[in-house]
mmCIF file of C-alpha atoms in Angstrom:
data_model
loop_
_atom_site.group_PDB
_atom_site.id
_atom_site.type_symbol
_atom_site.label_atom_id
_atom_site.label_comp_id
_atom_site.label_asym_id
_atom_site.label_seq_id
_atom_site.Cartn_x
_atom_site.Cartn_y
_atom_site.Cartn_z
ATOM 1 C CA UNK M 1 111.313 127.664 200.331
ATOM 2 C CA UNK M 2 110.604 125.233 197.057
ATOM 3 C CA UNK M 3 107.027 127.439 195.769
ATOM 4 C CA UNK M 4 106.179 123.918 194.511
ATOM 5 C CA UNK M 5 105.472 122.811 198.192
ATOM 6 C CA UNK M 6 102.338 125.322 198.522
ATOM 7 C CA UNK M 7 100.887 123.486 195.680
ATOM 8 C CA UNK M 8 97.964 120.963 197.470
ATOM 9 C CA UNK M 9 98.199 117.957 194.370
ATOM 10 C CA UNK M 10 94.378 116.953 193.809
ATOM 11 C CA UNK M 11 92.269 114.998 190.876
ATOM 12 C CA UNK M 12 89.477 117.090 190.862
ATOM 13 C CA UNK M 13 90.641 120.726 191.723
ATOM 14 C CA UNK M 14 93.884 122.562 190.251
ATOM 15 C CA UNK M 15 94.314 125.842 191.877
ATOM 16 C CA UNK M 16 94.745 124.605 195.680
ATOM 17 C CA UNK M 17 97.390 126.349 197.598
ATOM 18 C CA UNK M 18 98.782 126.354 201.249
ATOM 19 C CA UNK M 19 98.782 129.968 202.531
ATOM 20 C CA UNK M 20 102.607 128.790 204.416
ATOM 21 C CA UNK M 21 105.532 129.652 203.914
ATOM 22 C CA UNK M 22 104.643 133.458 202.865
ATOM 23 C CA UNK M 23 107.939 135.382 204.342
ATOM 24 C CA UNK M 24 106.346 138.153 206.616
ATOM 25 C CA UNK M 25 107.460 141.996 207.090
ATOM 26 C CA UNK M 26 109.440 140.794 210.593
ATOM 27 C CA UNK M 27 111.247 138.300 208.970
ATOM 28 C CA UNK M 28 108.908 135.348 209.877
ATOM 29 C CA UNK M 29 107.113 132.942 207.597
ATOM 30 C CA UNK M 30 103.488 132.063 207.532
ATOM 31 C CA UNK M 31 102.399 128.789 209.216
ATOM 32 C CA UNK M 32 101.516 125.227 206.851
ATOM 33 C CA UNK M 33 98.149 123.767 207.265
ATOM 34 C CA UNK M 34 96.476 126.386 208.542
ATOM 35 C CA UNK M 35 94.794 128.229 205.622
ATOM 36 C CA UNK M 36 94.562 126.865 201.663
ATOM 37 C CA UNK M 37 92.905 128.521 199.062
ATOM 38 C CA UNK M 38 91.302 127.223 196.027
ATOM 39 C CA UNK M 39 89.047 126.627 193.030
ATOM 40 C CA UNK M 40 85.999 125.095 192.156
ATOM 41 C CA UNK M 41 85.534 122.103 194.205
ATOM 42 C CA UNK M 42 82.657 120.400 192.552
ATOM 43 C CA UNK M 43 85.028 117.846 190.773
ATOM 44 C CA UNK M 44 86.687 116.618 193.769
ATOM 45 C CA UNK M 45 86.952 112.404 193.920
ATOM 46 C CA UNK M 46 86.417 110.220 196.824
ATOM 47 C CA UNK M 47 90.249 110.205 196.556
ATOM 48 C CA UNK M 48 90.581 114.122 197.260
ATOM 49 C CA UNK M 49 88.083 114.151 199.972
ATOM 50 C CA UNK M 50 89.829 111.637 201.689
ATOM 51 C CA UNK M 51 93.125 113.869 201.334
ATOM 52 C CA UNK M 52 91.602 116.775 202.472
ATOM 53 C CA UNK M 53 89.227 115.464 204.945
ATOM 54 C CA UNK M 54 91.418 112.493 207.046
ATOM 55 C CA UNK M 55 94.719 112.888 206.225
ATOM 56 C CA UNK M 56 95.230 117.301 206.122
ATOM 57 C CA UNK M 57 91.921 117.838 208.977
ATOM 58 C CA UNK M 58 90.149 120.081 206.900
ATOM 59 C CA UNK M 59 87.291 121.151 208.694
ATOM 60 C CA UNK M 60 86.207 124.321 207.315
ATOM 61 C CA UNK M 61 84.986 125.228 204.012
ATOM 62 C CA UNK M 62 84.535 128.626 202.967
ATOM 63 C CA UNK M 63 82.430 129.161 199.598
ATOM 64 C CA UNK M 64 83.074 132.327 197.721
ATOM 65 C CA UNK M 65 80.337 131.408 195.181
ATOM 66 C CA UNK M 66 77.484 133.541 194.170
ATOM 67 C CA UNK M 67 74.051 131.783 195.513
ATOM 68 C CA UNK M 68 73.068 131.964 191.689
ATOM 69 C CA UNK M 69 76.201 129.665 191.298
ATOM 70 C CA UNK M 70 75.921 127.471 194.322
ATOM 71 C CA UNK M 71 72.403 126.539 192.623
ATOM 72 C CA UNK M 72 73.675 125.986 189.260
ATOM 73 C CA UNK M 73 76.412 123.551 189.985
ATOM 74 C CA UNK M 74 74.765 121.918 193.255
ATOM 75 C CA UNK M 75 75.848 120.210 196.068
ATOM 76 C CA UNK M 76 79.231 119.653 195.496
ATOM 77 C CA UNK M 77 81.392 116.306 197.345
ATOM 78 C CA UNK M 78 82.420 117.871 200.420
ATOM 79 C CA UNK M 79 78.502 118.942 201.055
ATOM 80 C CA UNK M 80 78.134 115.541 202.531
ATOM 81 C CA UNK M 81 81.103 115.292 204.785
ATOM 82 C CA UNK M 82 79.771 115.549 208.145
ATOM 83 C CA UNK M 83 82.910 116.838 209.506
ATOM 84 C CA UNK M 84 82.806 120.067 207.469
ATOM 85 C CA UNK M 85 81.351 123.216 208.420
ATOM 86 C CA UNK M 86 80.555 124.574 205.116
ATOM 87 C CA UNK M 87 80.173 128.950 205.008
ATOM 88 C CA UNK M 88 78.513 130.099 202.069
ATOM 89 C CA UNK M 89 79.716 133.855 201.723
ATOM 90 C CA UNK M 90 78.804 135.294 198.709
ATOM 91 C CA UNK M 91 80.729 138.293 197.889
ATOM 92 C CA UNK M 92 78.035 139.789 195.281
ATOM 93 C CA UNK M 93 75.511 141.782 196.694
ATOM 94 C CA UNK M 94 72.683 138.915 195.284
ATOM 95 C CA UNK M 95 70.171 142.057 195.052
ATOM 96 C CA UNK M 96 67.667 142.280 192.454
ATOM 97 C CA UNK M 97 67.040 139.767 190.030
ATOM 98 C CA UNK M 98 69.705 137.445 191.457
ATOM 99 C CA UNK M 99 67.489 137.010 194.734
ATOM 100 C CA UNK M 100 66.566 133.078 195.369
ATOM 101 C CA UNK M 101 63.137 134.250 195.425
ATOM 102 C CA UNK M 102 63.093 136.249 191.867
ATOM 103 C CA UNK M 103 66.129 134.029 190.188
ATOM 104 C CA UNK M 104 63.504 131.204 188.962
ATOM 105 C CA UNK M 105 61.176 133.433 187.711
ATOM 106 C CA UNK M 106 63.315 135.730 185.710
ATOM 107 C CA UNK M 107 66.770 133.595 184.726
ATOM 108 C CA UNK M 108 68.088 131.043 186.489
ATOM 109 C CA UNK M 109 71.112 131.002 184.631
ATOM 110 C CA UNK M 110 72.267 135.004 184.919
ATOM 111 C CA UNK M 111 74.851 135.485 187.120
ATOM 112 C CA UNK M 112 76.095 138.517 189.063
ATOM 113 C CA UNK M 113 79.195 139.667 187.330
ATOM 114 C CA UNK M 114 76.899 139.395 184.402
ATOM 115 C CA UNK M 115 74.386 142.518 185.574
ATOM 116 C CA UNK M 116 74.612 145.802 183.988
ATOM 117 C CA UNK M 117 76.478 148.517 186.123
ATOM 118 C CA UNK M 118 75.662 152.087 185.892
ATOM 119 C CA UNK M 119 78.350 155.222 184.353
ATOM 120 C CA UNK M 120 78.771 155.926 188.224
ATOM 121 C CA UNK M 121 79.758 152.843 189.046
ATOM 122 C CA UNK M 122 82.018 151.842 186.315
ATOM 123 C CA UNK M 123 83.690 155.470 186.753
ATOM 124 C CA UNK M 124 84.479 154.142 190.754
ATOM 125 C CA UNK M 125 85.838 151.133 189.873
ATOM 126 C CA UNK M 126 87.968 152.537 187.610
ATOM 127 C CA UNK M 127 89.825 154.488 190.476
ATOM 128 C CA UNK M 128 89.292 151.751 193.543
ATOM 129 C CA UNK M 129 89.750 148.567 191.338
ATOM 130 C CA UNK M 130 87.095 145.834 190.566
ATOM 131 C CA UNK M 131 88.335 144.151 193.655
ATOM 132 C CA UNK M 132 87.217 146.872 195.361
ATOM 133 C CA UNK M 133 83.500 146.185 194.881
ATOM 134 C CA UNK M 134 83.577 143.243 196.927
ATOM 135 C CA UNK M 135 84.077 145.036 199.888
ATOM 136 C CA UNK M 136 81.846 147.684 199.157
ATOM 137 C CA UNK M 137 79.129 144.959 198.476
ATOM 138 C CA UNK M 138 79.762 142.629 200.779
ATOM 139 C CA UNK M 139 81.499 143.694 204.053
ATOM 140 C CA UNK M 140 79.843 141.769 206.079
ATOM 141 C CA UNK M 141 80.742 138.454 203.706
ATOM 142 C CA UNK M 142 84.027 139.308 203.903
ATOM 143 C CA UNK M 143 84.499 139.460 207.371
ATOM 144 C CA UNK M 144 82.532 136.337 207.706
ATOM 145 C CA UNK M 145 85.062 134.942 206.017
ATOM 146 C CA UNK M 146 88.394 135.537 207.651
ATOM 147 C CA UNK M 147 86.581 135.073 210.801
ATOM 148 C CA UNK M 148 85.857 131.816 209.952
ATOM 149 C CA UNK M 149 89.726 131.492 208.370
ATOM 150 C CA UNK M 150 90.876 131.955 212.061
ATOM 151 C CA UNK M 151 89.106 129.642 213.795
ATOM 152 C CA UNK M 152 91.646 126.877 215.360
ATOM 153 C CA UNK M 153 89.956 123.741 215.244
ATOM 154 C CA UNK M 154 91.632 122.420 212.001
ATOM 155 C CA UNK M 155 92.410 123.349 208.188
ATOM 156 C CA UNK M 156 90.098 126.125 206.175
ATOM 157 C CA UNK M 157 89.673 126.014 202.601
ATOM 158 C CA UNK M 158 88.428 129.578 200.935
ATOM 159 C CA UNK M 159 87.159 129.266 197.686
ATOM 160 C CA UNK M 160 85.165 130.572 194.314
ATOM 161 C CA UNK M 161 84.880 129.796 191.052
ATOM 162 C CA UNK M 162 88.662 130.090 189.513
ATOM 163 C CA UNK M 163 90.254 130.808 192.740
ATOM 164 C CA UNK M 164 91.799 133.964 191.798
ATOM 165 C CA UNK M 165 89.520 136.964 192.095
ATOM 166 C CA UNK M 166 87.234 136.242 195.048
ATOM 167 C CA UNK M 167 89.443 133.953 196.380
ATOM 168 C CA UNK M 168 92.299 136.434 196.198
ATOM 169 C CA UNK M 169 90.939 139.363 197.828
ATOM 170 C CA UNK M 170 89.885 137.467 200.848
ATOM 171 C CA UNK M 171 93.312 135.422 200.505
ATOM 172 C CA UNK M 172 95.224 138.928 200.481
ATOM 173 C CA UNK M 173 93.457 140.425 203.817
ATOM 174 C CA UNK M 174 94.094 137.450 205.906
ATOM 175 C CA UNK M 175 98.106 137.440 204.783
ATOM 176 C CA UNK M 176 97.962 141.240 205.643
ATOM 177 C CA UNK M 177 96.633 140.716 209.230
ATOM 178 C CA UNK M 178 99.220 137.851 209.468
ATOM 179 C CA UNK M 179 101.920 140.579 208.336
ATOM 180 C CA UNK M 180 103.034 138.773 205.241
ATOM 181 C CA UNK M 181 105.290 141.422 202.739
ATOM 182 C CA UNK M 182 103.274 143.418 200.165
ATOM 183 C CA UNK M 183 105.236 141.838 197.920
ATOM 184 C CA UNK M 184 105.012 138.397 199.234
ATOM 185 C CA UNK M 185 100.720 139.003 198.915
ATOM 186 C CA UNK M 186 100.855 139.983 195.412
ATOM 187 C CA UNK M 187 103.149 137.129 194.645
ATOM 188 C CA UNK M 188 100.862 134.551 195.666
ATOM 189 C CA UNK M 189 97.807 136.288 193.924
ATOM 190 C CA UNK M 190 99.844 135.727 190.817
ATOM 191 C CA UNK M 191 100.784 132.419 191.325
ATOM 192 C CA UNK M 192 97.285 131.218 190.221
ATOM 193 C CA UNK M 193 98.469 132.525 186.780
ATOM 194 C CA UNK M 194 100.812 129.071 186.660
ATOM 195 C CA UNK M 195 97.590 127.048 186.686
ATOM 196 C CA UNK M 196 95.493 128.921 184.327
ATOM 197 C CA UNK M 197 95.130 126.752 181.682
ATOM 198 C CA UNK M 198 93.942 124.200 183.532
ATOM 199 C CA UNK M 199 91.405 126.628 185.676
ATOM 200 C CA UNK M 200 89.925 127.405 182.518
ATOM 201 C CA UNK M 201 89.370 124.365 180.737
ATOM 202 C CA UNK M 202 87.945 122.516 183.966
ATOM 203 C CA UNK M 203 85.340 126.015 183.874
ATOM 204 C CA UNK M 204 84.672 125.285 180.391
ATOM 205 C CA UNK M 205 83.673 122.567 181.218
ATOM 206 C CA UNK M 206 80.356 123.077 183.218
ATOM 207 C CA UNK M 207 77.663 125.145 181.606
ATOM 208 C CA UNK M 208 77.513 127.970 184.706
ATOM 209 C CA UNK M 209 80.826 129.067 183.263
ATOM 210 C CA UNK M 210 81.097 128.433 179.616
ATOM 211 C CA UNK M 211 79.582 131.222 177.806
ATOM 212 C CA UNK M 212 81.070 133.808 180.475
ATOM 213 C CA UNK M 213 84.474 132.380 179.713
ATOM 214 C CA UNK M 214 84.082 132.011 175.763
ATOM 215 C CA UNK M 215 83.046 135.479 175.574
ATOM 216 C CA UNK M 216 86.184 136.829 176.624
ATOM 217 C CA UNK M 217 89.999 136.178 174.929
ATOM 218 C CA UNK M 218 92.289 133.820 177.433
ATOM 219 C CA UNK M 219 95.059 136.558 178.467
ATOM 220 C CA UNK M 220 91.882 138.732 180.261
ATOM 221 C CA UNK M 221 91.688 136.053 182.976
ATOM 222 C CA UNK M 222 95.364 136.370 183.622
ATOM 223 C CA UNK M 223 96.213 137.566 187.474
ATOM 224 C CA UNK M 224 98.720 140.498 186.634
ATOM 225 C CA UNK M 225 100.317 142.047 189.456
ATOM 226 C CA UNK M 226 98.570 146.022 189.286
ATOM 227 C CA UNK M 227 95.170 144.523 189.748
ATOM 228 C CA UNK M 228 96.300 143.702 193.257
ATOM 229 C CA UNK M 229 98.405 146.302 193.738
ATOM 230 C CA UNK M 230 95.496 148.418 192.700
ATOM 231 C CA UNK M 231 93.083 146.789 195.353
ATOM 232 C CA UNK M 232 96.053 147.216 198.331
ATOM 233 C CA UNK M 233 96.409 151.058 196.866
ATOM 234 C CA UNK M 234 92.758 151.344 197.800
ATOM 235 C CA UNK M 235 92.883 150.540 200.739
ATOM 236 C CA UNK M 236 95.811 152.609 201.860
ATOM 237 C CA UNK M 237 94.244 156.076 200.357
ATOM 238 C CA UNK M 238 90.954 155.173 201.715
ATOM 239 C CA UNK M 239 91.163 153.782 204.794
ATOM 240 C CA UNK M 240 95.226 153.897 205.901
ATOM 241 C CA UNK M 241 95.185 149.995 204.985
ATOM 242 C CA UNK M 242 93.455 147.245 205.507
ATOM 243 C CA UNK M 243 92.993 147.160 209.015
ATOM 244 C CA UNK M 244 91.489 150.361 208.800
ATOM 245 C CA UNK M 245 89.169 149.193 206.341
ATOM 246 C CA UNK M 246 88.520 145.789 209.030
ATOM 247 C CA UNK M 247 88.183 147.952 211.545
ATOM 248 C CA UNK M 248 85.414 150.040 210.049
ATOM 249 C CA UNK M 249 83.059 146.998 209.863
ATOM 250 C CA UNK M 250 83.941 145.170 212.819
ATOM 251 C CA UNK M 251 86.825 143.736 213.106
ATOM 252 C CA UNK M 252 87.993 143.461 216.245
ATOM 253 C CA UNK M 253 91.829 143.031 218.191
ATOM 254 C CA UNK M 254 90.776 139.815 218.978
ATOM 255 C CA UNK M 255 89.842 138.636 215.575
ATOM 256 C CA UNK M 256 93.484 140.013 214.545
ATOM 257 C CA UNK M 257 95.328 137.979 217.158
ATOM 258 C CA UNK M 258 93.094 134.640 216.368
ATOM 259 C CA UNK M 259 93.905 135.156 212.921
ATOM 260 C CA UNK M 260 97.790 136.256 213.460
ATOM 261 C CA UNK M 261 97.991 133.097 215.874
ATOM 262 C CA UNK M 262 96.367 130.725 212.860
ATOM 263 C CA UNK M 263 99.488 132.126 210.346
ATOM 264 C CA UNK M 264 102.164 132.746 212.111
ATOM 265 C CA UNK M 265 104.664 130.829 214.186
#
């Protein structure tokens, strides 16, 4: 399969990907038009929502986002498309000072990935992987999410800032209950590297993201391959894999089979 026909082409968004054509561990592929993944969508034009919208059936939009980010930016263009569910899932743990209620009053531009961890903390992540955290924080958000993923009545979207951490943890769990390859799941994870440039300066562009981004040199962002290999090695010593870790919170056989029946042929 051409890589290049993953790629959705839109004006207003540059990291949109079809989750097809992913070559699974029984020597399937992954289904087209199911699942894409994505960046910020706040930029989209009439233009893209009519791509999305009429001609690929997107119906379901699932926001990543921290709520401190969702109020920064605003309503974004596909807010007012009546045909879209949209599922705002944050996968920060929006305790503290990044509550709706406490945000105004304290700073409503702090964000959650800017909050102080702890020496404990920082010494777990070390071992389990930053990606980690979202699961530890946000179970419930993440299974949310890949519930809504496998629902059949037309295209999902997942989505965060950049489109590569948040985006690609939730992204990797829902190729591992369709049975895509390890390698195949880390593959795509990287694949946002091809677009980073572009994911960047569109961030750099709005004022929720700028300072965050400025703060730090270019090659940090990248998507290198151990950081998801890390977050997959988790999951395997801690909980056999990730069903194991699905199962803990929830997830049931019949959530695998909708899900398996969304990706696969």
């Amino acid at each position: 399969m051409n890589e290049q026909e993953r790629w959705i082409v839109l004006e207003g968004a540059v990291n949109v990907r079809d989750l097809g054509g992913l070559p699974t561990t029984d020597g399937g592929t992954t289904r087209f038009g199911r699942i894409l993944r994505g960046d910020n969508l706040q930029g989209l034009t009439g233009r893209d929502v009519t791509q999305l919208v009429s001609d690929l059936k997107l119906r379901h939009v699932v926001d990543l986002r921290s709520d401190a980010e969702v109020r920064l930016e605003g309503p974004g263009p596909l807010t007012r498309v009546p045909e879209l569910g949209i599922h705002h899932l944050s996968l920060f743990s929006e305790g503290g000072r990044f509550t709706d209620v406490e945000a105004d009053t304290i700073d409503d531009r702090a964000l959650p990935w800017q909050d102080e961890r702890d020496d404990e903390a920082f010494a777990e992540l070390r071992v389990t992987g930053f990606y980690y955290g979202y699961l530890r924080d946000r179970p419930d958000s993440v299974v949310a999410a890949l519930r809504v993923l496998a629902r059949e009545d037309g295209l999902a979207l997942v989505h965060c800032a950049a489109g590569k951490d948040r985006t690609g943890v939730v992204s990797a769990l829902a190729l591992a209950v369709a049975g895509v390859t390890h390698d195949a799941i880390i593959a795509d994870y990287v694949a946002t590297g091809e677009r980073l440039e572009k994911i960047l300066a569109r961030l750099r562009a709005s004022e929720t993201y700028r300072a965050d981004l400025d703060s730090k040199p270019a090659d940090s962002h990248l998507p290198r391959p151990e950081y998801m290999a890390q977050f997959l090695a988790t999951l395997d010593d801690r909980f056999g894999g990730p069903f194991g870790w699905l199962d803990a919170h929830g997830w049931t056989a019949e959530d695998t089979e909708a899900l398996r029946s969304r990706l696969r042929h």
